[in-house]
Tab-separated table of N, CA, C and O in Angstrom:
chain	number	residue	atom	x	y	z
A	1	UNK	N	19.416	-35.750	9.433
A	1	UNK	CA	20.077	-34.578	8.266
A	1	UNK	C	19.381	-33.345	8.178
A	1	UNK	O	18.179	-33.156	8.735
A	2	UNK	N	20.101	-32.478	8.100
A	2	UNK	CA	19.710	-30.929	8.190
A	2	UNK	C	18.731	-30.726	7.146
A	2	UNK	O	18.866	-31.434	6.106
A	3	UNK	N	17.778	-29.622	7.190
A	3	UNK	CA	16.767	-29.420	6.490
A	3	UNK	C	17.451	-29.017	5.056
A	3	UNK	O	16.699	-29.334	3.981
A	4	UNK	N	18.309	-28.238	5.231
A	4	UNK	CA	18.968	-27.448	3.807
A	4	UNK	C	19.562	-28.766	3.125
A	4	UNK	O	19.419	-28.774	1.828
A	5	UNK	N	20.411	-29.684	3.759
A	5	UNK	CA	20.800	-30.709	3.022
A	5	UNK	C	19.642	-31.849	2.159
A	5	UNK	O	19.707	-32.042	1.114
A	6	UNK	N	18.581	-31.648	3.150
A	6	UNK	CA	17.207	-32.509	2.558
A	6	UNK	C	17.058	-31.866	1.254
A	6	UNK	O	16.456	-32.529	0.412
A	7	UNK	N	16.792	-30.623	1.526
A	7	UNK	CA	16.054	-29.672	0.486
A	7	UNK	C	16.980	-30.014	-0.859
A	7	UNK	O	16.386	-30.081	-1.844
A	8	UNK	N	18.370	-29.739	-0.550
A	8	UNK	CA	19.362	-30.023	-1.675
A	8	UNK	C	19.414	-31.376	-2.348
A	8	UNK	O	19.265	-31.353	-3.610
A	9	UNK	N	19.166	-32.259	-1.440
A	9	UNK	CA	19.111	-33.682	-2.311
A	9	UNK	C	17.583	-33.908	-3.023
A	9	UNK	O	17.705	-34.374	-4.063
A	10	UNK	N	16.635	-33.241	-2.305
A	10	UNK	CA	15.202	-33.288	-3.389
A	10	UNK	C	15.478	-32.299	-4.584
A	10	UNK	O	14.866	-32.568	-5.487
A	11	UNK	N	16.379	-31.400	-4.337
A	11	UNK	CA	16.425	-30.609	-5.679
A	11	UNK	C	17.255	-31.271	-6.755
A	11	UNK	O	16.821	-31.234	-7.915
A	12	UNK	N	18.307	-32.208	-6.342
A	12	UNK	CA	18.811	-33.003	-7.292
A	12	UNK	C	17.773	-34.064	-8.105
A	12	UNK	O	18.082	-34.464	-8.853
A	13	UNK	N	17.115	-34.675	-7.208
A	13	UNK	CA	16.207	-35.695	-7.597
A	13	UNK	C	15.205	-34.953	-8.725
A	13	UNK	O	14.895	-35.493	-9.474
A	14	UNK	N	14.798	-33.641	-8.235
A	14	UNK	CA	13.714	-32.991	-9.423
A	14	UNK	C	14.608	-32.861	-10.368
A	14	UNK	O	14.307	-32.866	-11.660
A	15	UNK	N	15.747	-32.390	-10.584
A	15	UNK	CA	16.490	-32.123	-11.739
A	15	UNK	C	17.001	-33.656	-12.658
A	15	UNK	O	16.951	-33.649	-13.692
A	16	UNK	N	17.019	-34.592	-11.696
A	16	UNK	CA	17.272	-35.881	-12.314
A	16	UNK	C	16.011	-36.263	-13.373
A	16	UNK	O	16.008	-36.597	-14.296
A	17	UNK	N	14.693	-35.977	-12.274
A	17	UNK	CA	13.470	-36.484	-13.014
A	17	UNK	C	13.246	-35.418	-14.325
A	17	UNK	O	12.696	-36.088	-15.288
A	18	UNK	N	13.732	-34.202	-14.337
A	18	UNK	CA	13.582	-33.326	-15.564
A	18	UNK	C	14.602	-33.865	-16.457
A	18	UNK	O	14.397	-33.870	-17.985
A	19	UNK	N	15.793	-34.455	-16.060
A	19	UNK	CA	16.791	-35.076	-17.474
A	19	UNK	C	16.105	-36.298	-18.051
A	19	UNK	O	16.249	-36.345	-19.211
A	20	UNK	N	14.992	-36.911	-17.465
A	20	UNK	CA	14.376	-38.052	-17.942
A	20	UNK	C	13.636	-37.468	-19.067
A	20	UNK	O	13.432	-38.270	-20.152
A	21	UNK	N	13.101	-36.382	-18.929
A	21	UNK	CA	12.237	-35.896	-19.974
A	21	UNK	C	12.968	-35.806	-21.344
A	21	UNK	O	12.542	-35.949	-22.382
A	22	UNK	N	14.428	-35.543	-21.357
A	22	UNK	CA	15.062	-35.445	-22.618
A	22	UNK	C	15.097	-36.748	-22.933
A	22	UNK	O	15.267	-37.041	-24.290
A	23	UNK	N	15.244	-37.834	-22.236
A	23	UNK	CA	15.416	-39.249	-22.876
A	23	UNK	C	13.978	-39.452	-23.609
A	23	UNK	O	14.071	-40.207	-24.648
A	24	UNK	N	13.011	-39.296	-22.842
A	24	UNK	CA	11.669	-39.482	-23.496
A	24	UNK	C	11.601	-38.822	-24.967
A	24	UNK	O	11.170	-39.194	-25.810
A	25	UNK	N	11.942	-37.407	-24.872
A	25	UNK	CA	11.931	-36.737	-25.875
A	25	UNK	C	12.672	-37.471	-27.060
A	25	UNK	O	12.251	-37.294	-28.399
A	26	UNK	N	14.009	-37.610	-26.697
A	26	UNK	CA	15.080	-37.989	-27.990
A	26	UNK	C	14.789	-39.505	-28.416
A	26	UNK	O	14.482	-39.672	-29.543
A	27	UNK	N	13.986	-40.210	-27.486
A	27	UNK	CA	13.392	-41.505	-28.037
A	27	UNK	C	12.291	-41.429	-28.706
A	27	UNK	O	11.905	-42.268	-29.731
A	28	UNK	N	11.330	-40.534	-28.507
A	28	UNK	CA	10.233	-40.336	-29.089
A	28	UNK	C	10.259	-39.661	-30.467
A	28	UNK	O	9.666	-40.031	-31.357
A	29	UNK	N	11.508	-38.989	-30.509
A	29	UNK	CA	11.933	-38.475	-31.928
A	29	UNK	C	12.401	-39.470	-33.007
A	29	UNK	O	12.245	-39.259	-34.168
A	30	UNK	N	12.613	-40.723	-32.529
A	30	UNK	CA	12.997	-41.906	-33.614
A	30	UNK	C	11.615	-42.633	-33.858
A	30	UNK	O	11.780	-43.470	-34.652
A	31	UNK	N	10.671	-42.311	-33.332
A	31	UNK	CA	9.339	-42.928	-33.449
A	31	UNK	C	8.593	-42.436	-34.633
A	31	UNK	O	8.668	-41.025	-35.064
A	32	UNK	N	7.582	-42.914	-35.255
A	32	UNK	CA	6.791	-42.324	-36.269
A	32	UNK	C	5.829	-41.532	-35.639
A	32	UNK	O	5.043	-41.761	-34.590
A	33	UNK	N	5.506	-40.253	-36.333
A	33	UNK	CA	4.914	-39.059	-35.703
A	33	UNK	C	3.643	-39.634	-35.596
A	33	UNK	O	2.985	-40.255	-36.443
A	34	UNK	N	2.866	-39.563	-34.224
A	34	UNK	CA	1.593	-39.828	-33.772
A	34	UNK	C	1.443	-41.304	-33.918
A	34	UNK	O	0.265	-41.822	-33.809
A	35	UNK	N	2.487	-42.192	-33.816
A	35	UNK	CA	2.391	-43.463	-33.721
A	35	UNK	C	2.130	-43.798	-31.984
A	35	UNK	O	2.171	-42.742	-31.352
A	36	UNK	N	1.672	-44.799	-31.648
A	36	UNK	CA	1.223	-45.190	-30.181
A	36	UNK	C	2.641	-44.899	-29.310
A	36	UNK	O	2.383	-44.191	-28.255
A	37	UNK	N	3.696	-45.286	-29.901
A	37	UNK	CA	4.735	-44.916	-29.034
A	37	UNK	C	5.080	-43.605	-28.661
A	37	UNK	O	5.660	-43.277	-27.778
A	38	UNK	N	5.013	-42.906	-29.864
A	38	UNK	CA	5.391	-41.569	-29.786
A	38	UNK	C	4.353	-40.685	-28.765
A	38	UNK	O	4.962	-39.918	-28.038
A	39	UNK	N	3.010	-41.183	-28.922
A	39	UNK	CA	2.280	-40.565	-28.079
A	39	UNK	C	2.317	-41.036	-26.625
A	39	UNK	O	2.303	-40.027	-25.709
A	40	UNK	N	2.866	-42.329	-26.238
A	40	UNK	CA	3.057	-42.367	-24.940
A	40	UNK	C	4.185	-41.994	-24.595
A	40	UNK	O	4.315	-41.330	-23.468
A	41	UNK	N	5.365	-41.607	-25.255
A	41	UNK	CA	6.760	-41.163	-24.787
A	41	UNK	C	6.303	-39.608	-24.480
A	41	UNK	O	6.933	-39.158	-23.653
A	42	UNK	N	5.730	-39.176	-25.343
A	42	UNK	CA	5.336	-37.575	-25.140
A	42	UNK	C	4.552	-37.261	-24.094
A	42	UNK	O	4.371	-36.555	-23.191
A	43	UNK	N	3.586	-38.257	-23.799
A	43	UNK	CA	2.774	-38.247	-22.627
A	43	UNK	C	3.357	-38.284	-21.376
A	43	UNK	O	3.149	-37.503	-20.507
A	44	UNK	N	4.483	-39.267	-21.461
A	44	UNK	CA	5.277	-39.085	-20.126
A	44	UNK	C	6.003	-38.059	-19.995
A	44	UNK	O	6.149	-37.614	-18.964
A	45	UNK	N	6.326	-37.571	-20.980
A	45	UNK	CA	7.175	-36.147	-20.958
A	45	UNK	C	6.700	-35.026	-20.465
A	45	UNK	O	6.925	-34.536	-19.444
A	46	UNK	N	5.400	-34.926	-20.840
A	46	UNK	CA	4.338	-34.005	-20.514
A	46	UNK	C	4.104	-33.897	-18.987
A	46	UNK	O	4.023	-33.313	-18.342
A	47	UNK	N	3.728	-35.178	-18.608
A	47	UNK	CA	3.501	-35.565	-17.314
A	47	UNK	C	4.560	-35.138	-16.485
A	47	UNK	O	4.555	-34.699	-15.317
A	48	UNK	N	5.682	-35.596	-16.775
A	48	UNK	CA	6.897	-35.357	-15.939
A	48	UNK	C	7.367	-33.808	-15.908
A	48	UNK	O	7.631	-33.254	-14.735
A	49	UNK	N	7.044	-33.303	-17.005
A	49	UNK	CA	7.379	-31.612	-16.896
A	49	UNK	C	6.451	-31.045	-15.951
A	49	UNK	O	6.720	-30.176	-15.366
A	50	UNK	N	5.190	-31.528	-15.967
A	50	UNK	CA	4.027	-31.034	-14.993
A	50	UNK	C	4.440	-31.116	-13.653
A	50	UNK	O	4.371	-30.213	-12.782
A	51	UNK	N	4.995	-32.435	-13.370
A	51	UNK	CA	5.371	-32.904	-12.062
A	51	UNK	C	6.647	-31.841	-11.511
A	51	UNK	O	6.715	-31.466	-10.376
A	52	UNK	N	7.578	-31.825	-12.676
A	52	UNK	CA	8.469	-31.040	-12.486
A	52	UNK	C	8.389	-29.444	-12.029
A	52	UNK	O	8.935	-28.935	-10.954
A	53	UNK	N	7.400	-28.881	-12.754
A	53	UNK	CA	6.908	-27.449	-12.327
A	53	UNK	C	6.599	-27.552	-10.863
A	53	UNK	O	6.698	-26.495	-10.346
A	54	UNK	N	5.586	-28.275	-10.593
A	54	UNK	CA	4.994	-28.222	-9.528
A	54	UNK	C	6.166	-28.390	-8.254
A	54	UNK	O	6.108	-27.662	-7.025
A	55	UNK	N	7.025	-29.436	-8.136
A	55	UNK	CA	7.946	-29.759	-7.234
A	55	UNK	C	9.084	-28.592	-7.396
A	55	UNK	O	9.511	-27.965	-6.365
A	56	UNK	N	9.502	-27.990	-8.458
A	56	UNK	CA	10.410	-26.995	-8.664
A	56	UNK	C	9.743	-25.728	-7.697
A	56	UNK	O	10.510	-25.140	-7.000
A	57	UNK	N	8.321	-25.295	-7.857
A	57	UNK	CA	7.869	-24.346	-7.121
A	57	UNK	C	8.325	-24.466	-5.644
A	57	UNK	O	8.267	-23.436	-4.775
A	58	UNK	N	7.876	-25.666	-5.309
A	58	UNK	CA	7.887	-26.031	-3.988
A	58	UNK	C	9.308	-25.960	-3.402
A	58	UNK	O	9.749	-25.589	-2.253
A	59	UNK	N	10.133	-26.364	-4.114
A	59	UNK	CA	11.737	-26.626	-3.493
A	59	UNK	C	12.269	-25.163	-3.406
A	59	UNK	O	13.083	-25.011	-2.785
A	60	UNK	N	11.730	-24.008	-4.235
A	60	UNK	CA	12.271	-22.860	-4.263
A	60	UNK	C	11.873	-21.922	-3.118
A	60	UNK	O	12.529	-21.282	-2.560
A	61	UNK	N	10.982	-22.809	-2.231
A	61	UNK	CA	10.506	-22.423	-0.666
A	61	UNK	C	11.608	-22.529	0.088
A	61	UNK	O	11.914	-22.020	1.199
A	62	UNK	N	12.343	-23.578	0.018
A	62	UNK	CA	13.417	-24.272	0.853
A	62	UNK	C	14.992	-24.078	0.295
A	62	UNK	O	15.867	-24.009	1.178
A	63	UNK	N	15.026	-23.548	-0.772
A	63	UNK	CA	16.391	-23.592	-1.080
A	63	UNK	C	16.639	-21.919	-1.969
A	63	UNK	O	15.888	-21.626	-2.515
A	64	UNK	N	17.832	-21.399	-1.569
A	64	UNK	CA	18.109	-20.211	-2.230
A	64	UNK	C	17.840	-20.238	-3.696
A	64	UNK	O	18.233	-21.067	-4.391
A	65	UNK	N	17.465	-18.998	-4.170
A	65	UNK	CA	17.048	-19.188	-5.818
A	65	UNK	C	18.527	-19.274	-6.579
A	65	UNK	O	18.415	-19.922	-7.400
A	66	UNK	N	19.690	-18.579	-6.202
A	66	UNK	CA	20.981	-18.752	-6.886
A	66	UNK	C	21.292	-20.200	-6.745
A	66	UNK	O	21.873	-20.613	-7.737
A	67	UNK	N	21.152	-20.890	-5.760
A	67	UNK	CA	21.743	-22.228	-5.568
A	67	UNK	C	20.824	-22.886	-6.419
A	67	UNK	O	21.457	-24.293	-7.278
A	68	UNK	N	19.477	-22.876	-6.548
A	68	UNK	CA	18.508	-23.581	-7.233
A	68	UNK	C	18.764	-23.733	-8.648
A	68	UNK	O	18.982	-24.472	-9.666
A	69	UNK	N	18.847	-22.409	-9.215
A	69	UNK	CA	19.448	-22.413	-10.457
A	69	UNK	C	20.780	-22.643	-11.173
A	69	UNK	O	21.002	-23.325	-12.005
A	70	UNK	N	21.659	-22.564	-10.432
A	70	UNK	CA	23.005	-22.962	-10.447
A	70	UNK	C	22.910	-24.592	-10.483
A	70	UNK	O	23.801	-25.205	-11.343
A	71	UNK	N	22.122	-25.235	-9.489
A	71	UNK	CA	21.970	-26.573	-9.563
A	71	UNK	C	21.468	-27.376	-10.800
A	71	UNK	O	21.703	-28.368	-11.381
A	72	UNK	N	20.568	-26.498	-11.553
A	72	UNK	CA	19.918	-26.983	-12.619
A	72	UNK	C	20.991	-27.298	-14.048
A	72	UNK	O	20.708	-27.726	-14.678
A	73	UNK	N	22.367	-26.777	-13.728
A	73	UNK	CA	23.081	-27.052	-14.549
A	73	UNK	C	23.734	-28.652	-14.673
A	73	UNK	O	24.131	-29.264	-15.547
A	74	UNK	N	23.593	-29.201	-13.542
A	74	UNK	CA	23.704	-30.670	-13.372
A	74	UNK	C	22.773	-31.690	-14.266
A	74	UNK	O	23.430	-32.704	-14.755
A	75	UNK	N	21.853	-31.044	-14.652
A	75	UNK	CA	21.214	-31.696	-15.765
A	75	UNK	C	22.174	-31.922	-17.123
A	75	UNK	O	21.697	-32.838	-17.888
A	76	UNK	N	22.990	-31.142	-17.447
A	76	UNK	CA	23.972	-31.174	-18.449
A	76	UNK	C	24.871	-32.612	-18.155
A	76	UNK	O	25.059	-33.435	-19.111
A	77	UNK	N	25.176	-32.917	-17.032
A	77	UNK	CA	25.894	-34.061	-16.743
A	77	UNK	C	24.911	-35.226	-17.001
A	77	UNK	O	25.281	-36.300	-17.350
A	78	UNK	N	23.870	-35.216	-16.301
A	78	UNK	CA	22.924	-36.252	-16.481
A	78	UNK	C	22.489	-36.653	-17.993
A	78	UNK	O	22.456	-37.658	-18.618
A	79	UNK	N	22.499	-35.561	-18.884
A	79	UNK	CA	22.373	-35.489	-20.100
A	79	UNK	C	23.306	-36.363	-20.751
A	79	UNK	O	23.160	-37.246	-21.735
A	80	UNK	N	24.572	-35.963	-20.458
A	80	UNK	CA	25.806	-36.640	-21.117
A	80	UNK	C	25.719	-38.252	-20.613
A	80	UNK	O	25.885	-39.094	-21.416
A	81	UNK	N	25.259	-38.319	-19.424
A	81	UNK	CA	25.271	-39.917	-18.956
A	81	UNK	C	24.249	-40.505	-19.765
A	81	UNK	O	24.450	-41.792	-20.188
A	82	UNK	N	23.000	-40.041	-19.872
A	82	UNK	CA	21.882	-40.756	-20.405
A	82	UNK	C	22.400	-41.138	-22.020
A	82	UNK	O	22.303	-41.980	-22.599
A	83	UNK	N	23.070	-40.018	-22.634
A	83	UNK	CA	23.642	-40.157	-24.095
A	83	UNK	C	24.486	-41.309	-24.114
A	83	UNK	O	24.540	-42.225	-25.173
A	84	UNK	N	25.392	-41.510	-23.392
A	84	UNK	CA	26.352	-42.576	-23.223
A	84	UNK	C	25.727	-43.771	-23.018
A	84	UNK	O	25.798	-44.976	-23.922
A	85	UNK	N	24.792	-43.908	-22.133
A	85	UNK	CA	24.011	-45.140	-21.420
A	85	UNK	C	23.033	-45.917	-22.393
A	85	UNK	O	23.005	-47.030	-22.742
A	86	UNK	N	22.137	-44.795	-22.741
A	86	UNK	CA	20.948	-45.469	-23.552
A	86	UNK	C	21.297	-45.019	-25.055
A	86	UNK	O	20.530	-45.962	-25.592
A	87	UNK	N	21.958	-44.155	-25.441
A	87	UNK	CA	22.097	-43.917	-27.013
A	87	UNK	C	23.054	-44.078	-27.880
A	87	UNK	O	23.605	-43.603	-28.593
A	88	UNK	N	24.195	-44.650	-26.710
A	88	UNK	CA	25.403	-45.130	-27.029
A	88	UNK	C	26.408	-44.003	-27.864
A	88	UNK	O	26.888	-44.094	-28.835
A	89	UNK	N	26.120	-42.761	-27.603
A	89	UNK	CA	26.813	-41.564	-27.898
A	89	UNK	C	28.377	-41.693	-27.436
A	89	UNK	O	28.506	-42.066	-26.432
A	90	UNK	N	29.054	-40.841	-27.940
A	90	UNK	CA	30.674	-40.919	-27.533
A	90	UNK	C	30.817	-39.445	-27.021
A	90	UNK	O	30.143	-38.378	-27.565
A	91	UNK	N	31.510	-39.108	-26.211
A	91	UNK	CA	31.693	-38.094	-25.574
A	91	UNK	C	33.544	-37.650	-25.889
A	91	UNK	O	34.077	-38.585	-25.790
A	92	UNK	N	33.590	-36.363	-25.774
A	92	UNK	CA	34.773	-35.981	-26.063
A	92	UNK	C	35.628	-35.566	-24.594
A	92	UNK	O	34.959	-35.296	-23.481
A	93	UNK	N	36.821	-35.227	-24.727
A	93	UNK	CA	37.458	-34.518	-23.309
A	93	UNK	C	37.093	-33.276	-23.148
A	93	UNK	O	36.600	-32.971	-21.951
A	94	UNK	N	36.235	-32.483	-24.033
A	94	UNK	CA	35.652	-31.078	-23.726
A	94	UNK	C	34.469	-31.386	-22.980
A	94	UNK	O	34.129	-30.577	-22.152
A	95	UNK	N	33.487	-32.532	-23.316
A	95	UNK	CA	32.654	-33.031	-22.500
A	95	UNK	C	32.945	-33.029	-21.117
A	95	UNK	O	32.164	-32.721	-20.111
A	96	UNK	N	33.738	-33.980	-21.038
A	96	UNK	CA	34.349	-34.349	-19.443
A	96	UNK	C	34.897	-33.142	-18.898
A	96	UNK	O	34.387	-32.909	-17.747
A	97	UNK	N	35.535	-32.310	-19.454
A	97	UNK	CA	36.039	-31.262	-18.697
A	97	UNK	C	34.979	-30.158	-18.386
A	97	UNK	O	34.935	-29.414	-17.436
A	98	UNK	N	34.006	-30.006	-19.421
A	98	UNK	CA	32.833	-29.192	-19.198
A	98	UNK	C	31.845	-29.766	-17.969
A	98	UNK	O	31.648	-28.934	-17.168
A	99	UNK	N	31.620	-31.014	-17.891
A	99	UNK	CA	30.987	-31.556	-16.886
A	99	UNK	C	31.820	-31.403	-15.289
A	99	UNK	O	31.046	-31.157	-14.497
A	100	UNK	N	32.977	-31.287	-15.249
A	100	UNK	CA	33.789	-31.201	-14.321
A	100	UNK	C	33.633	-29.778	-13.735
A	100	UNK	O	33.610	-29.261	-12.581
A	101	UNK	N	33.620	-28.950	-14.735
A	101	UNK	CA	33.651	-27.374	-14.390
A	101	UNK	C	31.992	-27.110	-14.006
A	101	UNK	O	31.953	-26.357	-12.772
A	102	UNK	N	31.093	-27.712	-14.470
A	102	UNK	CA	29.747	-27.460	-14.035
A	102	UNK	C	29.678	-27.888	-12.665
A	102	UNK	O	29.006	-27.426	-11.663
A	103	UNK	N	30.187	-29.315	-12.381
A	103	UNK	CA	30.046	-29.812	-11.088
A	103	UNK	C	30.975	-28.970	-10.106
A	103	UNK	O	30.442	-28.798	-9.029
A	104	UNK	N	32.054	-28.548	-10.456
A	104	UNK	CA	32.744	-27.555	-9.295
A	104	UNK	C	32.121	-26.428	-9.069
A	104	UNK	O	31.835	-25.652	-7.972
A	105	UNK	N	31.382	-25.590	-10.305
A	105	UNK	CA	30.678	-24.540	-9.979
A	105	UNK	C	29.479	-24.744	-8.946
A	105	UNK	O	29.197	-23.885	-8.281
A	106	UNK	N	28.692	-25.888	-9.177
A	106	UNK	CA	27.807	-26.295	-8.311
A	106	UNK	C	28.163	-26.250	-6.730
A	106	UNK	O	27.360	-25.839	-6.084
A	107	UNK	N	29.174	-27.207	-6.774
A	107	UNK	CA	29.528	-27.271	-5.426
A	107	UNK	C	29.933	-25.933	-4.854
A	107	UNK	O	29.736	-25.468	-3.476
A	108	UNK	N	30.885	-24.899	-5.546
A	108	UNK	CA	31.149	-23.614	-4.937
A	108	UNK	C	29.889	-22.643	-4.539
A	108	UNK	O	29.856	-22.235	-3.716
A	109	UNK	N	28.750	-22.770	-5.451
A	109	UNK	CA	27.635	-22.105	-5.089
A	109	UNK	C	26.987	-22.555	-3.993
A	109	UNK	O	26.409	-21.971	-3.142
A	110	UNK	N	26.823	-23.833	-3.613
A	110	UNK	CA	26.306	-24.442	-2.575
A	110	UNK	C	26.994	-24.314	-1.225
A	110	UNK	O	26.419	-24.144	-0.274
A	111	UNK	N	28.368	-24.454	-1.441
A	111	UNK	CA	29.002	-24.210	-0.214
A	111	UNK	C	29.844	-22.991	0.098
A	111	UNK	O	30.159	-22.581	1.119
A	112	UNK	N	29.614	-22.100	-0.839
A	112	UNK	CA	30.608	-20.814	-0.803
A	112	UNK	C	29.780	-19.907	-0.125
A	112	UNK	O	30.330	-19.090	0.568
A	113	UNK	N	28.461	-19.643	0.177
A	113	UNK	CA	27.554	-18.845	0.940
A	113	UNK	C	27.465	-19.253	2.279
A	113	UNK	O	26.870	-18.418	2.852
A	114	UNK	N	27.897	-20.234	2.723
A	114	UNK	CA	27.628	-20.651	4.251
A	114	UNK	C	28.591	-20.028	4.774
A	114	UNK	O	29.737	-20.243	4.665
A	115	UNK	N	28.168	-19.447	6.203
A	115	UNK	CA	29.201	-19.000	7.232
A	115	UNK	C	29.458	-20.097	8.135
A	115	UNK	O	28.553	-20.678	8.605
A	116	UNK	N	30.642	-20.165	8.261
A	116	UNK	CA	31.113	-21.268	9.388
A	116	UNK	C	30.978	-20.552	10.717
A	116	UNK	O	31.224	-19.639	11.071
A	117	UNK	N	30.404	-21.381	11.469
A	117	UNK	CA	30.324	-20.919	12.987
A	117	UNK	C	31.608	-21.120	13.791
A	117	UNK	O	32.125	-21.939	13.823
A	118	UNK	N	31.871	-20.076	14.484
A	118	UNK	CA	33.480	-20.081	15.000
A	118	UNK	C	33.361	-19.970	16.504
A	118	UNK	O	32.364	-19.494	16.968
């Protein structure tokens, strides 16, 4: 596997991990303030955000900045999926189209800047 591909896969893992913070936050919001569950969920969120920050700095050494920031938009797709799977939220056609636009944009950013060897 090429180094750039491996770095991009790690970037997606980091973004996925960051999306889990949203799940912890939304779940904690349904708990009583300062209850044990609230503290544990926010503790997990803070821990994940710390790990995310460190990994994000490391991945920026290996991935172009424009690709990394464009890829962060994939978190919107993860958020939609978490909403459906865990919180039984409904999505509209606008959500689906928006997710597809985000995905197409990320694909264009990742593949558009590479020169083909002729």
